[in-house]
Structure formats: structure tokens, C-alpha cells
Coordinates of C-alpha atoms in Angstrom, one line a residue:
V1 CA 0.0 0.0 0.0
E2 CA 1.5 3.4 -1.0
G3 CA 0.2 6.7 0.1
D4 CA 1.0 10.0 1.7
I5 CA 0.4 10.5 5.4
A6 CA -0.2 14.2 4.8
N7 CA -3.0 13.4 2.2
A8 CA -6.4 12.9 3.9
D9 CA -7.9 11.1 1.0
D10 CA -4.9 8.6 1.1
I11 CA -5.6 8.0 4.7
M12 CA -9.3 7.5 4.3
S13 CA -8.8 5.1 1.5
V14 CA -7.0 2.6 3.6
L15 CA -9.5 2.7 6.5
E16 CA -12.3 1.1 4.6
D17 CA -13.6 -2.0 6.6
V18 CA -11.1 -1.5 9.3
E19 CA -11.7 -2.1 13.0
A20 CA -8.4 -1.1 14.5
V21 CA -5.4 1.1 13.6
I22 CA -1.7 0.9 14.5
Y23 CA 0.3 4.1 13.8
N24 CA 3.9 3.0 13.4
I25 CA 5.4 5.8 11.3
G26 CA 8.6 7.1 12.5
I27 CA 12.2 8.2 11.7
I28 CA 15.3 8.2 13.7
R29 CA 16.9 11.1 11.9
E30 CA 15.4 14.2 10.2
F31 CA 16.5 16.2 7.0
P32 CA 14.5 19.5 7.1
G33 CA 16.1 20.6 3.8
Q34 CA 14.4 17.6 2.2
G35 CA 11.1 18.1 4.0
I36 CA 11.7 15.0 6.2
T37 CA 11.0 16.1 9.8
Y38 CA 10.1 14.6 13.2
E39 CA 7.1 17.0 13.4
K40 CA 5.7 16.0 10.0
L41 CA 5.9 12.2 10.6
H42 CA 5.7 11.8 14.4
F43 CA 3.1 14.4 15.1
D44 CA 1.3 15.8 12.1
G45 CA 1.0 12.5 10.4
A46 CA -0.2 10.8 13.6
V47 CA -2.8 13.6 14.1
N48 CA -4.0 13.3 10.5
C49 CA -4.5 9.6 11.1
M50 CA -6.3 10.0 14.4
D51 CA -8.6 12.5 13.0
A52 CA -9.5 10.2 10.0
V53 CA -10.0 7.3 12.5
V54 CA -12.4 9.5 14.6
E55 CA -14.2 10.6 11.4
K56 CA -14.6 6.9 10.2
G57 CA -16.1 5.9 13.6
I58 CA -13.1 3.4 14.4
K59 CA -12.5 3.2 18.0
R60 CA -9.3 1.1 18.5
F61 CA -6.1 2.9 18.1
I62 CA -2.5 1.7 19.0
L63 CA 0.4 4.2 18.8
M64 CA 4.1 3.3 18.5
S65 CA 5.9 5.8 20.7
A66 CA 9.4 5.4 22.3
N67 CA 10.8 4.9 25.7
G68 CA 12.1 8.1 27.1
V69 CA 9.9 10.6 25.3
C70 CA 9.3 13.9 27.1
P71 CA 8.0 17.5 26.4
D72 CA 11.5 19.1 26.7
G73 CA 13.9 16.6 25.1
T74 CA 15.3 16.2 21.7
G75 CA 13.2 16.8 18.6
Y76 CA 12.6 13.0 18.4
Q77 CA 11.4 12.8 21.9
K78 CA 9.3 15.9 21.9
T79 CA 7.3 15.1 18.8
K80 CA 6.6 11.5 20.0
W81 CA 5.4 13.0 23.3
M82 CA 3.2 15.5 21.5
S83 CA 1.4 12.6 19.5
E84 CA 0.8 10.9 22.9
Q85 CA -0.9 13.8 24.4
Y86 CA -3.1 14.3 21.3
L87 CA -4.2 10.7 21.5
K88 CA -4.9 10.8 25.2
N89 CA -7.3 13.7 24.4
T90 CA -9.5 11.8 22.1
D91 CA -12.3 9.4 22.8
L92 CA -10.5 6.5 21.1
E93 CA -9.8 3.2 22.8
W94 CA -6.1 3.8 22.7
T95 CA -2.9 2.1 23.8
I96 CA 0.5 3.6 23.7
F97 CA 3.7 1.4 23.6
R98 CA 7.1 2.8 24.4
P99 CA 9.7 0.4 23.2
S100 CA 13.4 0.6 24.1
L101 CA 15.9 -0.2 21.4
I102 CA 14.3 -2.4 18.7
F103 CA 16.5 -4.9 16.9
G104 CA 15.9 -7.6 14.3
D105 CA 16.5 -8.5 10.6
P106 CA 15.6 -5.5 8.4
R107 CA 15.2 -7.7 5.5
G108 CA 16.9 -5.2 3.2
H109 CA 19.8 -2.9 3.1
D110 CA 17.7 0.2 2.6
R111 CA 15.9 -0.3 5.9
P112 CA 17.4 1.4 8.9
E113 CA 18.0 -0.9 11.8
F114 CA 20.2 -0.2 14.7
C115 CA 22.5 -3.1 14.7
T116 CA 23.1 -3.2 10.9
Q117 CA 23.7 0.6 11.0
L118 CA 26.2 0.2 13.9
K119 CA 27.9 -2.6 12.1
K120 CA 28.4 -0.2 9.0
D121 CA 29.3 2.9 11.0
L122 CA 31.5 1.4 13.7
I123 CA 32.2 -2.3 13.8
S124 CA 33.3 -2.5 10.1
L125 CA 35.6 0.4 10.2
P126 CA 39.3 0.0 11.0
F127 CA 39.5 2.0 14.2
P128 CA 38.4 1.3 17.8
A129 CA 34.7 1.6 18.8
P130 CA 34.0 4.6 21.0
L131 CA 33.0 4.2 24.6
F132 CA 31.4 7.6 25.1
H133 CA 31.6 9.3 28.4
E134 CA 30.8 12.7 29.8
G135 CA 33.3 14.9 31.5
L136 CA 37.1 14.6 31.3
L137 CA 37.7 11.4 33.2
P138 CA 36.5 8.1 31.5
L139 CA 35.4 6.4 34.7
D140 CA 32.0 5.6 33.3
A141 CA 32.9 5.2 29.6
G142 CA 30.4 3.1 27.8
S143 CA 28.2 2.3 30.9
F144 CA 25.0 3.9 29.8
A145 CA 22.4 1.1 29.3
M146 CA 19.6 -0.2 27.0
S147 CA 16.9 -2.9 27.1
P148 CA 17.0 -4.2 23.5
I149 CA 13.7 -6.0 22.4
H150 CA 13.3 -8.0 19.3
A151 CA 11.0 -6.7 16.5
E152 CA 9.2 -10.0 16.6
N153 CA 8.3 -9.5 20.2
V154 CA 7.1 -6.0 19.4
A155 CA 5.0 -7.1 16.5
D156 CA 3.4 -9.9 18.5
I157 CA 2.7 -7.5 21.4
F158 CA 1.0 -5.0 19.1
V159 CA -1.2 -7.5 17.3
S160 CA -2.3 -9.3 20.5
S161 CA -3.0 -5.9 22.2
I162 CA -5.7 -5.1 19.5
E163 CA -8.5 -7.2 21.3
K164 CA -7.4 -6.6 24.9
D165 CA -9.8 -4.1 26.5
N166 CA -7.6 -4.1 29.6
H167 CA -5.0 -2.2 27.5
Y168 CA -7.3 0.6 26.8
G169 CA -6.0 4.0 28.1
K170 CA -2.7 2.6 29.0
T171 CA 0.9 3.5 28.2
I172 CA 3.1 0.5 28.2
E173 CA 7.0 0.4 28.2
L174 CA 8.6 -2.5 26.3
G175 CA 12.1 -3.8 26.8
G176 CA 13.9 -7.1 26.5
E177 CA 14.8 -9.4 29.3
T178 CA 18.3 -8.0 29.9
E179 CA 19.7 -4.5 30.4
L180 CA 22.9 -4.2 28.4
S181 CA 25.6 -1.4 28.7
W182 CA 26.8 0.4 25.4
K183 CA 30.1 -1.5 26.0
E184 CA 28.3 -4.9 26.2
I185 CA 26.3 -4.1 23.1
I186 CA 29.3 -3.3 21.1
K187 CA 30.9 -6.6 22.1
I188 CA 27.8 -8.7 21.3
I189 CA 27.4 -7.0 17.8
S190 CA 31.1 -7.5 17.1
N191 CA 30.9 -11.1 18.0
A192 CA 27.8 -11.5 15.8
C193 CA 29.7 -10.0 12.9
G194 CA 32.6 -12.4 13.5
K195 CA 34.9 -9.6 14.4
K196 CA 37.2 -8.7 17.3
K197 CA 36.7 -5.0 18.1
W198 CA 38.8 -2.8 20.2
A199 CA 37.0 -0.1 22.2
L200 CA 38.3 3.0 23.7
P201 CA 37.0 5.8 25.9
A202 CA 35.8 8.9 23.8
P203 CA 34.7 12.2 25.5
I204 CA 31.2 13.0 24.2
I205 CA 31.7 16.7 24.0
G206 CA 34.2 16.5 21.1
V207 CA 31.8 14.2 19.0
K208 CA 28.8 16.3 19.8
T209 CA 30.6 19.4 18.7
V210 CA 31.5 17.9 15.3
A211 CA 28.0 16.4 14.9
A212 CA 26.4 19.8 15.4
V213 CA 28.3 20.9 12.4
F214 CA 27.8 17.9 10.1
D215 CA 24.7 16.1 11.1
R216 CA 22.7 17.9 8.4
F217 CA 24.5 15.9 5.9
S218 CA 23.2 12.2 5.3
W219 CA 26.9 11.0 5.0
F220 CA 27.7 11.9 8.5
P221 CA 26.8 8.8 10.6
V222 CA 25.2 10.3 13.8
T223 CA 23.4 13.4 15.0
K224 CA 23.9 15.5 18.1
D225 CA 20.4 14.6 19.3
Q226 CA 21.1 10.9 18.8
L227 CA 24.3 11.2 20.9
T228 CA 22.3 13.0 23.6
M229 CA 19.6 10.3 23.7
L230 CA 22.3 7.5 23.6
L231 CA 24.0 8.8 26.7
E232 CA 20.7 9.3 28.6
G233 CA 20.3 5.5 28.4
N234 CA 17.0 3.7 27.5
T235 CA 16.0 0.9 29.9
C236 CA 12.8 -0.5 31.2
D237 CA 11.7 -3.6 32.9
S238 CA 9.0 -5.5 31.0
T239 CA 9.3 -8.9 32.9
N240 CA 5.8 -8.7 34.3
Y241 CA 4.3 -7.9 31.0
F242 CA 6.0 -10.9 29.3
L243 CA 4.9 -13.2 32.1
E244 CA 1.3 -12.0 32.2
N245 CA 0.9 -12.3 28.3
R246 CA 2.8 -15.6 28.2
L247 CA 5.3 -14.3 25.8
K248 CA 9.0 -15.2 25.6
P249 CA 11.4 -12.4 25.1
L250 CA 13.9 -13.1 22.4
P251 CA 17.4 -12.3 23.8
F252 CA 19.9 -9.9 22.2
D253 CA 22.5 -12.5 21.4
I254 CA 24.4 -13.9 18.4
N255 CA 21.7 -16.2 17.4
N256 CA 19.2 -13.5 17.1
L257 CA 21.7 -11.3 15.3
F258 CA 22.5 -13.8 12.7
Y259 CA 21.5 -11.3 10.0
L260 CA 24.8 -9.2 10.7
K261 CA 27.0 -12.1 9.6
D262 CA 26.2 -11.7 5.9
S263 CA 24.9 -8.1 5.8

């Protein structure tokens, strides 16, 4: 199905004979010069979709948000938070999911995915991986943590939630079974790629300064905002959710990162 999330007719055309809607449009990087922005896709597009759903008389609406969203954070975090607030002020039977880091086979090199991007931008290059840290002393270098959750788990949770009325009006954080530090994530991805990778402390201030200048260019691998969110960490405990819903979390390990070997 092709369409423009800014076009009301396109949205209405895909809502025929629909009982539930999942809004899962998002980007991890914006390029305002090309008209690709967080606000257009995370907020404006979501609002267009919610308004169309209300007009169609559809009640069930599930929103893909993100762990760590807030009103005064990065552009990514703020626009995700704005769409949450808009949804909460509707009469829809809504559920908001806030996943931590999502990983899984992107099934195509043109699809952005955290681990494949990290392999391309860090692991495959002939210099040590950076263990970012704030301040001058590298005492906590690479210690910020995440709770990686597999895309299959996220998809299963979204689909199973459609008919669960006990999910109505709830905001649910989603994370994998294990909290992993950046240092551990680098090591696991390196092993999955079949590589030995050195890692060295790197003060974030220098990298952020360079990113602030060059992150408007697509060839530059990371943005200042992405670095900010990375150092904030991104963890949550979904153990009870998995148990209550009889779901088995897929671990962040070599077996589930098989796609990195040949990518």
C-alpha cells in the first residue's frame, strides 16, 4: 500500500472496513532541507491519522511511541510525546507502547536498523569503537544502558493488544529481558559479525561538537540529538508484561543477530 500520510484522501482510502489502527510511522533522523522532519511524521501524520479514524467511527488505536519521550527533550522525543498527548485527549480506545531499542533482521539494506547501522558505521571500520563518556575522566565510559527488544516481540505484542480491552487507556513500556551497557552491546554485535573489536573511551563533548556541524548531511553517521539520547540510556523492565501475556522475550545474542554475519 502506498500513500502520503499528509494526504487525507490517502488515509481515508486505507481505512475502509477497518476495526483497529496501528500508527507505526517514525524516523530516527530528520533532514529538514528535504522536508523530512520529526514533526511532520511523528506528530502531524499521527494527528491526521487519528482525526481520520475518529471521522470513520473506528475506535481502537495503537500508537508506537518510544521509551524516554518527554516534552522538553530532543526533537525526536518531543514530537513523539506530542502525539501521545493528542491521542490521550481523544475518545478513542487507545494504547501507547514505548519500546526501548528495537533490533531484528531489517530484510533489506535500505531499511534502517540499529545493529546493521552500527555494524556499518562502527564495527566494520578500521579503528576502535568509541565508549562515550561525559566529563574529562573516562570512569563511566560506555556504561549507559539499554533494554534491547526484538522486532518479533514488538509485533506480537502490538497484534495481541488489539483485542485486549484491559490495555485501553494505558501507556506500556517495552524492553527485552536484559539491560545491557553500550560496552556490552558493542561486544555482542562485534561477535555476531565475527569480528574482534577494540573499544576506547571517547569524550562525548568533542563528538557532539563535530556532529552539530555535520549532522545535516546524510553521509555523517550520527546526529547531536542521537548522541544526547544515547547517553541518557534507554532501559525499562517488561518482565511482568511478558509473564502476564505468556510471551517469551527473544534475547539480544548472536543467534538473534544472525543477519549481521552476511549483511
